[in-house]
mmCIF file of C-alpha atoms and ligand atoms in Angstrom:
data_model
loop_
_atom_site.group_PDB
_atom_site.id
_atom_site.type_symbol
_atom_site.label_atom_id
_atom_site.label_comp_id
_atom_site.label_asym_id
_atom_site.label_seq_id
_atom_site.Cartn_x
_atom_site.Cartn_y
_atom_site.Cartn_z
ATOM 1 C CA MET A 1372 -23.702 5.771 -14.212
ATOM 2 C CA GLU A 1373 -26.001 3.062 -12.922
ATOM 3 C CA LEU A 1374 -24.485 0.763 -10.354
ATOM 4 C CA ASP A 1375 -25.139 -2.304 -12.500
ATOM 5 C CA ALA A 1376 -23.258 -0.751 -15.387
ATOM 6 C CA LEU A 1377 -20.405 0.099 -13.061
ATOM 7 C CA VAL A 1378 -20.255 -3.488 -11.797
ATOM 8 C CA THR A 1379 -20.179 -4.840 -15.354
ATOM 9 C CA GLY A 1380 -17.658 -2.220 -16.417
ATOM 10 C CA VAL A 1381 -15.262 -3.037 -13.585
ATOM 11 C CA GLN A 1382 -15.670 -6.765 -14.098
ATOM 12 C CA SER A 1383 -14.836 -6.438 -17.773
ATOM 13 C CA GLY A 1384 -11.625 -4.609 -16.846
ATOM 14 C CA ASN A 1385 -12.699 -1.278 -18.304
ATOM 15 C CA ARG A 1386 -10.305 1.357 -16.994
ATOM 16 C CA ARG A 1387 -12.803 4.192 -17.154
ATOM 17 C CA ALA A 1388 -15.290 2.212 -15.091
ATOM 18 C CA LEU A 1389 -12.514 1.339 -12.644
ATOM 19 C CA ALA A 1390 -11.558 4.989 -12.303
ATOM 20 C CA ARG A 1391 -15.188 5.926 -11.634
ATOM 21 C CA ALA A 1392 -15.545 3.140 -9.103
ATOM 22 C CA ILE A 1393 -12.474 4.363 -7.237
ATOM 23 C CA THR A 1394 -13.857 7.904 -7.259
ATOM 24 C CA LEU A 1395 -17.016 6.471 -5.701
ATOM 25 C CA VAL A 1396 -15.184 4.693 -2.868
ATOM 26 C CA GLU A 1397 -13.135 7.835 -2.245
ATOM 27 C CA SER A 1398 -16.191 10.008 -1.812
ATOM 28 C CA GLY A 1399 -17.107 11.173 1.647
ATOM 29 C CA ARG A 1400 -20.830 11.543 0.858
ATOM 30 C CA ASP A 1401 -23.154 9.207 2.723
ATOM 31 C CA ASP A 1402 -25.154 8.225 -0.365
ATOM 32 C CA HIS A 1403 -21.916 7.500 -2.243
ATOM 33 C CA ARG A 1404 -20.699 5.394 0.678
ATOM 34 C CA ALA A 1405 -23.836 3.292 0.502
ATOM 35 C CA GLN A 1406 -23.362 2.816 -3.254
ATOM 36 C CA ALA A 1407 -19.676 2.000 -2.755
ATOM 37 C CA THR A 1408 -20.538 -0.689 -0.236
ATOM 38 C CA GLU A 1409 -23.144 -2.128 -2.608
ATOM 39 C CA LEU A 1410 -20.643 -2.059 -5.458
ATOM 40 C CA LEU A 1411 -17.962 -3.862 -3.448
ATOM 41 C CA SER A 1412 -20.452 -6.418 -2.255
ATOM 42 C CA GLN A 1413 -21.630 -7.150 -5.822
ATOM 43 C CA LEU A 1414 -18.065 -7.450 -7.072
ATOM 44 C CA GLY A 1415 -17.207 -10.088 -4.484
ATOM 45 C CA THR A 1416 -13.773 -11.204 -3.388
ATOM 46 C CA GLU A 1417 -12.909 -14.069 -5.693
ATOM 47 C CA LYS A 1418 -10.318 -12.540 -7.957
ATOM 48 C CA HIS A 1419 -6.850 -12.033 -6.508
ATOM 49 C CA ALA A 1420 -3.920 -10.016 -7.729
ATOM 50 C CA LEU A 1421 -0.380 -10.108 -6.449
ATOM 51 C CA ARG A 1422 -0.275 -7.080 -4.185
ATOM 52 C CA ILE A 1423 3.141 -5.484 -3.940
ATOM 53 C CA GLY A 1424 3.688 -2.724 -1.371
ATOM 54 C CA LEU A 1425 6.474 -0.276 -2.137
ATOM 55 C CA SER A 1426 7.769 2.310 0.294
ATOM 56 C CA GLY A 1427 10.552 4.818 -0.009
ATOM 57 C CA THR A 1428 11.368 8.340 1.109
ATOM 58 C CA PRO A 1429 11.003 11.239 -1.349
ATOM 59 C CA GLY A 1430 13.526 11.156 -4.147
ATOM 60 C CA VAL A 1431 14.704 7.518 -3.897
ATOM 61 C CA GLY A 1432 13.152 6.850 -7.273
ATOM 62 C CA LYS A 1433 9.746 5.265 -6.585
ATOM 63 C CA SER A 1434 8.068 6.818 -9.612
ATOM 64 C CA THR A 1435 11.008 6.000 -11.863
ATOM 65 C CA PHE A 1436 11.041 2.425 -10.549
ATOM 66 C CA ILE A 1437 7.295 1.984 -11.012
ATOM 67 C CA GLU A 1438 7.555 3.244 -14.583
ATOM 68 C CA SER A 1439 10.340 0.866 -15.584
ATOM 69 C CA PHE A 1440 9.250 -2.089 -13.447
ATOM 70 C CA GLY A 1441 5.616 -1.642 -14.509
ATOM 71 C CA LEU A 1442 6.622 -1.641 -18.178
ATOM 72 C CA ALA A 1443 8.718 -4.771 -17.600
ATOM 73 C CA LEU A 1444 5.622 -6.453 -16.161
ATOM 74 C CA THR A 1445 3.216 -5.372 -18.893
ATOM 75 C CA ALA A 1446 5.821 -6.644 -21.385
ATOM 76 C CA ARG A 1447 5.325 -10.007 -19.670
ATOM 77 C CA ASP A 1448 1.632 -9.740 -20.466
ATOM 78 C CA LEU A 1449 0.699 -8.865 -16.901
ATOM 79 C CA ARG A 1450 -1.889 -6.189 -16.195
ATOM 80 C CA VAL A 1451 -0.568 -3.732 -13.634
ATOM 81 C CA ALA A 1452 -2.485 -1.298 -11.428
ATOM 82 C CA VAL A 1453 -0.628 1.377 -9.462
ATOM 83 C CA LEU A 1454 -2.163 3.002 -6.403
ATOM 84 C CA ALA A 1455 -0.573 5.577 -4.146
ATOM 85 C CA VAL A 1456 -1.003 6.048 -0.410
ATOM 86 C CA ASP A 1457 -0.016 9.552 0.436
ATOM 87 C CA PRO A 1458 -0.938 10.655 3.921
ATOM 88 C CA SER A 1459 0.696 14.045 3.604
ATOM 89 C CA SER A 1460 -1.999 16.472 2.587
ATOM 90 C CA ALA A 1461 0.903 18.762 1.734
ATOM 91 C CA ARG A 1462 1.741 16.928 -1.475
ATOM 92 C CA SER A 1463 1.988 19.638 -4.075
ATOM 93 C CA GLY A 1464 0.411 19.604 -7.489
ATOM 94 C CA GLY A 1465 3.977 19.743 -8.695
ATOM 95 C CA SER A 1466 4.918 16.261 -7.602
ATOM 96 C CA ILE A 1467 1.752 14.801 -9.062
ATOM 97 C CA LEU A 1468 2.684 16.482 -12.315
ATOM 98 C CA GLY A 1469 6.170 15.073 -11.830
ATOM 99 C CA ASP A 1470 4.651 11.610 -11.524
ATOM 100 C CA LYS A 1471 2.790 12.044 -14.785
ATOM 101 C CA THR A 1472 6.014 12.751 -16.600
ATOM 102 C CA ARG A 1473 8.007 10.075 -14.742
ATOM 103 C CA MET A 1474 5.370 7.450 -15.424
ATOM 104 C CA GLU A 1475 4.474 8.725 -18.844
ATOM 105 C CA ARG A 1476 4.966 5.529 -20.817
ATOM 106 C CA LEU A 1477 3.289 3.362 -18.198
ATOM 107 C CA SER A 1478 0.306 5.694 -17.980
ATOM 108 C CA ARG A 1479 -0.192 5.337 -21.737
ATOM 109 C CA ASP A 1480 0.170 1.532 -21.626
ATOM 110 C CA PRO A 1481 -3.238 -0.109 -22.127
ATOM 111 C CA MET A 1482 -2.139 -2.929 -19.801
ATOM 112 C CA ALA A 1483 -1.614 -0.472 -16.941
ATOM 113 C CA PHE A 1484 -3.785 1.652 -14.703
ATOM 114 C CA ILE A 1485 -2.345 4.435 -12.569
ATOM 115 C CA ARG A 1486 -4.287 6.168 -9.856
ATOM 116 C CA PRO A 1487 -2.629 9.130 -8.144
ATOM 117 C CA SER A 1488 -3.610 9.660 -4.532
ATOM 118 C CA PRO A 1489 -6.133 12.393 -3.824
ATOM 119 C CA SER A 1490 -4.594 15.369 -2.081
ATOM 120 C CA GLN A 1491 -6.776 15.727 1.000
ATOM 121 C CA ALA A 1492 -6.984 12.694 3.224
ATOM 122 C CA GLU A 1493 -6.622 11.707 6.828
ATOM 123 C CA MET A 1494 -5.015 8.418 7.844
ATOM 124 C CA GLY A 1495 -8.048 6.271 8.669
ATOM 125 C CA GLY A 1496 -9.744 7.301 5.432
ATOM 126 C CA VAL A 1497 -6.574 6.664 3.451
ATOM 127 C CA ALA A 1498 -6.420 3.066 4.632
ATOM 128 C CA ARG A 1499 -10.030 2.259 3.869
ATOM 129 C CA ARG A 1500 -10.027 4.040 0.532
ATOM 130 C CA THR A 1501 -6.824 2.347 -0.632
ATOM 131 C CA ARG A 1502 -7.985 -1.067 0.486
ATOM 132 C CA GLU A 1503 -11.213 -0.637 -1.436
ATOM 133 C CA ALA A 1504 -9.318 0.586 -4.490
ATOM 134 C CA VAL A 1505 -7.143 -2.555 -4.284
ATOM 135 C CA ALA A 1506 -10.282 -4.690 -4.167
ATOM 136 C CA LEU A 1507 -11.666 -2.870 -7.215
ATOM 137 C CA CYS A 1508 -8.436 -3.433 -9.162
ATOM 138 C CA GLU A 1509 -8.596 -7.123 -8.286
ATOM 139 C CA ALA A 1510 -12.207 -7.333 -9.415
ATOM 140 C CA ALA A 1511 -11.133 -5.650 -12.652
ATOM 141 C CA GLY A 1512 -8.782 -8.558 -13.248
ATOM 142 C CA PHE A 1513 -5.416 -6.902 -12.722
ATOM 143 C CA ASP A 1514 -2.590 -9.372 -12.142
ATOM 144 C CA ILE A 1515 -0.445 -7.000 -10.094
ATOM 145 C CA VAL A 1516 -1.446 -4.183 -7.787
ATOM 146 C CA LEU A 1517 1.469 -1.965 -6.819
ATOM 147 C CA ILE A 1518 0.750 0.146 -3.756
ATOM 148 C CA GLU A 1519 3.204 2.990 -3.390
ATOM 149 C CA THR A 1520 3.783 5.065 -0.308
ATOM 150 C CA VAL A 1521 6.231 7.716 0.659
ATOM 151 C CA GLY A 1522 7.698 6.545 3.932
ATOM 152 C CA VAL A 1523 6.190 8.748 6.579
ATOM 153 C CA GLY A 1524 4.457 7.870 9.820
ATOM 154 C CA GLN A 1525 2.018 5.007 9.738
ATOM 155 C CA SER A 1526 1.771 4.716 5.989
ATOM 156 C CA GLU A 1527 4.223 1.801 5.681
ATOM 157 C CA THR A 1528 2.282 -0.162 8.261
ATOM 158 C CA ILE A 1529 -0.948 0.447 6.409
ATOM 159 C CA VAL A 1530 0.553 -0.552 3.077
ATOM 160 C CA SER A 1531 2.273 -3.649 4.452
ATOM 161 C CA GLN A 1532 -1.043 -4.705 6.013
ATOM 162 C CA MET A 1533 -2.628 -4.801 2.569
ATOM 163 C CA SER A 1534 0.297 -6.261 0.604
ATOM 164 C CA ASP A 1535 1.391 -9.798 -0.123
ATOM 165 C CA VAL A 1536 4.986 -8.720 -0.615
ATOM 166 C CA PHE A 1537 6.427 -5.526 0.838
ATOM 167 C CA ALA A 1538 9.507 -3.881 -0.644
ATOM 168 C CA LEU A 1539 11.534 -0.957 0.595
ATOM 169 C CA LEU A 1540 13.247 1.223 -1.984
ATOM 170 C CA LEU A 1541 16.416 2.987 -0.832
ATOM 171 C CA ALA A 1542 19.055 5.186 -2.374
ATOM 172 C CA PRO A 1543 22.827 4.641 -1.984
ATOM 173 C CA ALA A 1544 23.855 5.966 1.423
ATOM 174 C CA GLY A 1545 26.389 8.753 1.778
ATOM 175 C CA GLY A 1546 28.835 7.417 4.321
ATOM 176 C CA ASP A 1547 28.862 4.048 6.018
ATOM 177 C CA GLU A 1548 25.693 5.112 7.824
ATOM 178 C CA LEU A 1549 22.500 3.205 7.233
ATOM 179 C CA GLN A 1550 19.903 5.756 6.178
ATOM 180 C CA GLY A 1551 18.138 5.975 9.501
ATOM 181 C CA VAL A 1552 15.627 3.358 8.417
ATOM 182 C CA LYS A 1553 13.670 2.493 11.513
ATOM 183 C CA ARG A 1554 13.947 -1.050 12.767
ATOM 184 C CA GLY A 1555 10.190 -1.506 12.570
ATOM 185 C CA ILE A 1556 10.211 -0.692 8.885
ATOM 186 C CA MET A 1557 13.145 -3.011 8.210
ATOM 187 C CA GLU A 1558 11.164 -5.721 9.936
ATOM 188 C CA MET A 1559 8.230 -5.249 7.577
ATOM 189 C CA ALA A 1560 10.372 -5.476 4.443
ATOM 190 C CA ASP A 1561 10.516 -8.696 2.450
ATOM 191 C CA LEU A 1562 12.880 -7.060 -0.004
ATOM 192 C CA ILE A 1563 15.167 -4.065 0.105
ATOM 193 C CA PHE A 1564 15.977 -2.572 -3.277
ATOM 194 C CA VAL A 1565 18.911 -0.190 -3.335
ATOM 195 C CA ASN A 1566 18.158 1.948 -6.378
ATOM 196 C CA LYS A 1567 20.464 4.133 -8.495
ATOM 197 C CA ALA A 1568 23.086 1.414 -8.852
ATOM 198 C CA ASP A 1569 24.468 3.032 -11.981
ATOM 199 C CA GLY A 1570 27.255 5.390 -13.063
ATOM 200 C CA ASP A 1571 29.131 7.049 -10.221
ATOM 201 C CA LEU A 1572 26.694 5.709 -7.659
ATOM 202 C CA LYS A 1573 27.120 2.054 -8.512
ATOM 203 C CA SER A 1574 29.856 1.089 -6.043
ATOM 204 C CA GLN A 1575 28.199 3.142 -3.307
ATOM 205 C CA ALA A 1576 24.925 1.330 -4.022
ATOM 206 C CA MET A 1577 26.682 -2.019 -3.694
ATOM 207 C CA ARG A 1578 28.197 -1.047 -0.340
ATOM 208 C CA THR A 1579 24.833 0.200 0.897
ATOM 209 C CA CYS A 1580 23.234 -3.058 -0.229
ATOM 210 C CA ALA A 1581 25.833 -5.094 1.666
ATOM 211 C CA ASP A 1582 25.196 -3.001 4.792
ATOM 212 C CA TYR A 1583 21.472 -3.649 4.582
ATOM 213 C CA ALA A 1584 21.983 -7.325 3.860
ATOM 214 C CA GLY A 1585 23.980 -7.435 7.105
ATOM 215 C CA ALA A 1586 21.287 -5.555 9.003
ATOM 216 C CA LEU A 1587 18.591 -7.883 7.685
ATOM 217 C CA ARG A 1588 20.531 -10.925 8.892
ATOM 218 C CA LEU A 1589 20.297 -9.555 12.435
ATOM 219 C CA LEU A 1590 16.511 -9.419 12.331
ATOM 220 C CA ARG A 1591 14.316 -12.235 13.457
ATOM 221 C CA LYS A 1592 13.992 -14.928 10.798
ATOM 222 C CA ARG A 1593 10.628 -15.749 9.326
ATOM 223 C CA PRO A 1594 10.520 -19.517 9.484
ATOM 224 C CA GLN A 1595 7.912 -19.722 6.729
ATOM 225 C CA ASP A 1596 9.988 -17.878 4.128
ATOM 226 C CA PRO A 1597 12.901 -19.161 2.009
ATOM 227 C CA ARG A 1598 16.200 -18.980 3.878
ATOM 228 C CA ASP A 1599 17.640 -16.075 1.943
ATOM 229 C CA PHE A 1600 14.670 -13.792 2.654
ATOM 230 C CA PRO A 1601 14.290 -10.973 3.525
ATOM 231 C CA LYS A 1602 16.993 -9.912 1.123
ATOM 232 C CA ALA A 1603 18.666 -6.795 -0.222
ATOM 233 C CA MET A 1604 19.422 -6.237 -3.903
ATOM 234 C CA THR A 1605 20.692 -3.413 -6.058
ATOM 235 C CA LEU A 1606 18.951 -2.101 -9.128
ATOM 236 C CA SER A 1607 18.824 0.873 -11.445
ATOM 237 C CA ALA A 1608 15.344 2.074 -12.241
ATOM 238 C CA ILE A 1609 16.730 4.345 -14.938
ATOM 239 C CA GLU A 1610 18.919 1.803 -16.721
ATOM 240 C CA GLY A 1611 16.678 -1.158 -16.005
ATOM 241 C CA ASP A 1612 19.418 -3.277 -14.399
ATOM 242 C CA GLY A 1613 18.214 -5.605 -11.678
ATOM 243 C CA LEU A 1614 14.532 -5.377 -12.554
ATOM 244 C CA ASP A 1615 14.354 -8.991 -13.752
ATOM 245 C CA ALA A 1616 16.079 -10.147 -10.580
ATOM 246 C CA ALA A 1617 13.663 -8.071 -8.498
ATOM 247 C CA TRP A 1618 10.704 -9.689 -10.238
ATOM 248 C CA ALA A 1619 12.248 -13.135 -9.834
ATOM 249 C CA ALA A 1620 12.674 -12.539 -6.081
ATOM 250 C CA ILE A 1621 9.088 -11.342 -5.722
ATOM 251 C CA THR A 1622 7.652 -14.308 -7.591
ATOM 252 C CA GLU A 1623 9.889 -16.774 -5.746
ATOM 253 C CA LEU A 1624 8.673 -15.468 -2.395
ATOM 254 C CA ALA A 1625 5.052 -15.332 -3.523
ATOM 255 C CA ALA A 1626 5.121 -18.899 -4.869
ATOM 256 C CA TRP A 1627 6.844 -20.192 -1.747
ATOM 257 C CA ARG A 1628 4.231 -18.615 0.506
ATOM 258 C CA GLN A 1629 1.385 -19.869 -1.654
ATOM 259 C CA ASP A 1630 2.752 -23.395 -1.447
ATOM 260 C CA ASN A 1631 3.189 -23.471 2.310
ATOM 261 C CA GLY A 1632 -0.043 -21.712 3.199
ATOM 262 C CA ALA A 1633 1.576 -18.548 4.570
ATOM 263 C CA TRP A 1634 -0.070 -16.554 1.796
ATOM 264 C CA ASP A 1635 -3.613 -17.589 2.760
ATOM 265 C CA ASP A 1636 -2.807 -17.131 6.447
ATOM 266 C CA ALA A 1637 -1.578 -13.592 5.828
ATOM 267 C CA ARG A 1638 -4.598 -12.699 3.688
ATOM 268 C CA ARG A 1639 -6.921 -14.065 6.355
ATOM 269 C CA ASP A 1640 -5.156 -12.132 9.115
ATOM 270 C CA GLN A 1641 -5.239 -8.963 7.041
ATOM 271 C CA ALA A 1642 -8.941 -9.357 6.302
ATOM 272 C CA LEU A 1643 -9.706 -9.803 9.999
ATOM 273 C CA PHE A 1644 -7.487 -6.889 10.932
ATOM 274 C CA TRP A 1645 -9.272 -4.527 8.518
ATOM 275 C CA PHE A 1646 -12.704 -5.796 9.520
ATOM 276 C CA GLN A 1647 -11.984 -4.971 13.156
ATOM 277 C CA GLU A 1648 -10.334 -1.717 12.184
ATOM 278 C CA ASP A 1649 -13.407 -0.634 10.206
ATOM 279 C CA VAL A 1650 -15.732 -1.511 13.068
ATOM 280 C CA ARG A 1651 -13.498 0.379 15.478
ATOM 281 C CA SER A 1652 -13.311 3.512 13.365
ATOM 282 C CA GLY A 1653 -17.021 3.270 12.532
ATOM 283 C CA LEU A 1654 -17.893 3.199 16.217
ATOM 284 C CA MET A 1655 -15.676 6.205 16.849
ATOM 285 C CA GLN A 1656 -17.366 8.054 14.001
ATOM 286 C CA ARG A 1657 -20.779 7.295 15.437
ATOM 287 C CA ILE A 1658 -19.725 8.608 18.817
ATOM 288 C CA LEU A 1659 -18.356 11.800 17.302
ATOM 289 C CA ALA A 1660 -21.511 12.254 15.214
ATOM 290 C CA ASP A 1661 -23.558 12.400 18.434
ATOM 291 C CA PRO A 1662 -23.268 15.974 19.823
ATOM 292 C CA THR A 1663 -23.647 14.977 23.468
ATOM 293 C CA LEU A 1664 -21.167 12.121 23.227
ATOM 294 C CA ALA A 1665 -18.769 14.227 21.185
ATOM 295 C CA ALA A 1666 -18.829 16.930 23.869
ATOM 296 C CA ARG A 1667 -18.267 14.312 26.545
ATOM 297 C CA MET A 1668 -15.368 12.873 24.547
ATOM 298 C CA GLN A 1669 -13.813 16.305 24.469
ATOM 299 C CA ALA A 1670 -14.276 16.941 28.177
ATOM 300 C CA LEU A 1671 -12.909 13.510 29.070
ATOM 301 C CA SER A 1672 -9.956 13.994 26.735
ATOM 302 C CA ALA A 1673 -9.038 17.098 28.689
ATOM 303 C CA GLU A 1674 -9.314 15.205 31.981
ATOM 304 C CA VAL A 1675 -7.215 12.330 30.648
ATOM 305 C CA ALA A 1676 -4.627 14.764 29.354
ATOM 306 C CA ALA A 1677 -4.529 16.546 32.710
ATOM 307 C CA GLY A 1678 -4.113 13.233 34.487
ATOM 308 C CA THR A 1679 -7.232 13.702 36.601
ATOM 309 C CA THR A 1680 -9.099 10.765 35.037
ATOM 310 C CA ALA A 1681 -7.561 7.425 34.061
ATOM 311 C CA PRO A 1682 -7.850 6.518 30.345
ATOM 312 C CA SER A 1683 -9.736 3.298 31.028
ATOM 313 C CA VAL A 1684 -12.181 5.042 33.352
ATOM 314 C CA ALA A 1685 -12.816 7.744 30.760
ATOM 315 C CA ALA A 1686 -13.332 5.118 28.032
ATOM 316 C CA ALA A 1687 -15.814 3.215 30.207
ATOM 317 C CA THR A 1688 -17.775 6.426 30.730
ATOM 318 C CA ILE A 1689 -18.155 6.836 26.974
ATOM 319 C CA LEU A 1690 -18.887 3.178 26.274
ATOM 320 C CA ASN A 1691 -21.528 2.968 28.994
ATOM 321 C CA ALA A 1692 -23.232 6.195 27.979
ATOM 322 C CA ASP A 1693 -26.620 6.075 26.287
ATOM 323 C CA PRO A 1694 -26.771 7.601 22.840
ATOM 324 C CA THR A 1695 -28.929 10.696 22.621
HETATM 325 N N1 GTP B 2202 21.049 7.670 -11.215
HETATM 326 C C1 GTP B 2202 19.793 7.322 -11.008
HETATM 327 N N2 GTP B 2202 18.860 8.246 -10.698
HETATM 328 C C2 GTP B 2202 17.595 7.858 -10.510
HETATM 329 C C3 GTP B 2202 17.205 6.509 -10.615
HETATM 330 N N3 GTP B 2202 15.884 6.426 -10.341
HETATM 331 C C4 GTP B 2202 15.464 7.656 -10.083
HETATM 332 N N4 GTP B 2202 16.481 8.544 -10.182
HETATM 333 C C5 GTP B 2202 16.404 10.011 -10.030
HETATM 334 O O1 GTP B 2202 16.039 10.333 -8.719
HETATM 335 C C6 GTP B 2202 15.166 11.461 -8.728
HETATM 336 C C7 GTP B 2202 13.877 11.147 -8.000
HETATM 337 O O2 GTP B 2202 13.195 10.140 -8.716
HETATM 338 P P1 GTP B 2202 11.633 9.881 -8.511
HETATM 339 O O3 GTP B 2202 11.297 8.678 -9.298
HETATM 340 O O4 GTP B 2202 10.841 11.085 -8.776
HETATM 341 O O5 GTP B 2202 11.597 9.584 -6.951
HETATM 342 P P2 GTP B 2202 10.331 9.381 -6.005
HETATM 343 O O6 GTP B 2202 10.752 8.414 -4.958
HETATM 344 O O7 GTP B 2202 9.144 9.032 -6.819
HETATM 345 O O8 GTP B 2202 10.142 10.803 -5.358
HETATM 346 P P3 GTP B 2202 8.809 11.425 -4.703
HETATM 347 O O9 GTP B 2202 7.683 11.198 -5.651
HETATM 348 O O10 GTP B 2202 9.143 12.866 -4.528
HETATM 349 O O11 GTP B 2202 8.600 10.737 -3.382
HETATM 350 C C8 GTP B 2202 14.940 11.845 -10.176
HETATM 351 O O12 GTP B 2202 15.809 12.889 -10.516
HETATM 352 C C9 GTP B 2202 15.308 10.573 -10.910
HETATM 353 O O13 GTP B 2202 15.766 10.831 -12.216
HETATM 354 C C10 GTP B 2202 18.216 5.517 -10.964
HETATM 355 O O14 GTP B 2202 17.977 4.344 -11.108
HETATM 356 N N5 GTP B 2202 19.473 6.011 -11.148
HETATM 357 MG MG1 MG B 2203 7.253 9.885 -7.006
#
């Protein structure tokens, strides 16, 4: 497809064009990269969606939540795009199939667009690719972009750095133990949703929610947010309970931040962060693409690891070297 047609297709909200555009930004080929950059530049940055980051360990119910929450949003006449950040190359075809069945109704909804994550991907690439996919969804006029990640390693940080609101999905805890959620991840969360608050699990979910509410109160307050944020709530993705309250909390927080300028500040900081990040990783790629420099990187890495050369001295050696 010609680039012009792709630009028009994305801008008119055509889902096929959007899917093709995302395939283009995901491609590792140099000529595709150049086209992707041209595409993004032609699409501009004017249109904004509400970007919601959602993290949760395997099995907490992310897919089930996205299906029911997504349908609740499209029922409100909102167009919803779902993207996944999955750094684990180990994700089996099985769970992607599982997603198709768990998000079956949403994937057939003309108001929704679901993009499963490609299986092979390293972290730096994941971040750039997802960010560009978000930008494409915004250019296609989606109102909401949901960015899902399974909580491993750096992926929450990456997702929270490209979200306006970041939610953590949890399951009812077994004992009175909090589920080993790392402090850093708690600190990123604007909202904690304790899922599966139904049937036998309901009272357990409410206890877990109270525990997390207590833990959140101990974290540093964000002076720019409403006083009761970050907050913990229960919901049932299967039964649909709590979804309206979850949406109300998200929109309350979003509106509050838009009014007091925190929204624009965060978007600006995120844009600067990713700009610098892209330059940084681009420079590293250039170094590694140069055989002499790549060999020197490797030799210096060994010296740094052995403790015979200081990291800053090794870095200066690379940065001061002439490209071949
Ligand atoms: N009781 C109850 N079970 C739920 C609820 N939501 C999800 N589940 C169940 O929890 C299991 C995992 O749900 P998924 O939606 O696949 O969870 P996930 O977080 O997407 O899992 P991964 O994709 O493997 O990371 C399934 O058996 C769901 O039926 C809920 O609200 N209540
Ligand atoms: Mg899932």
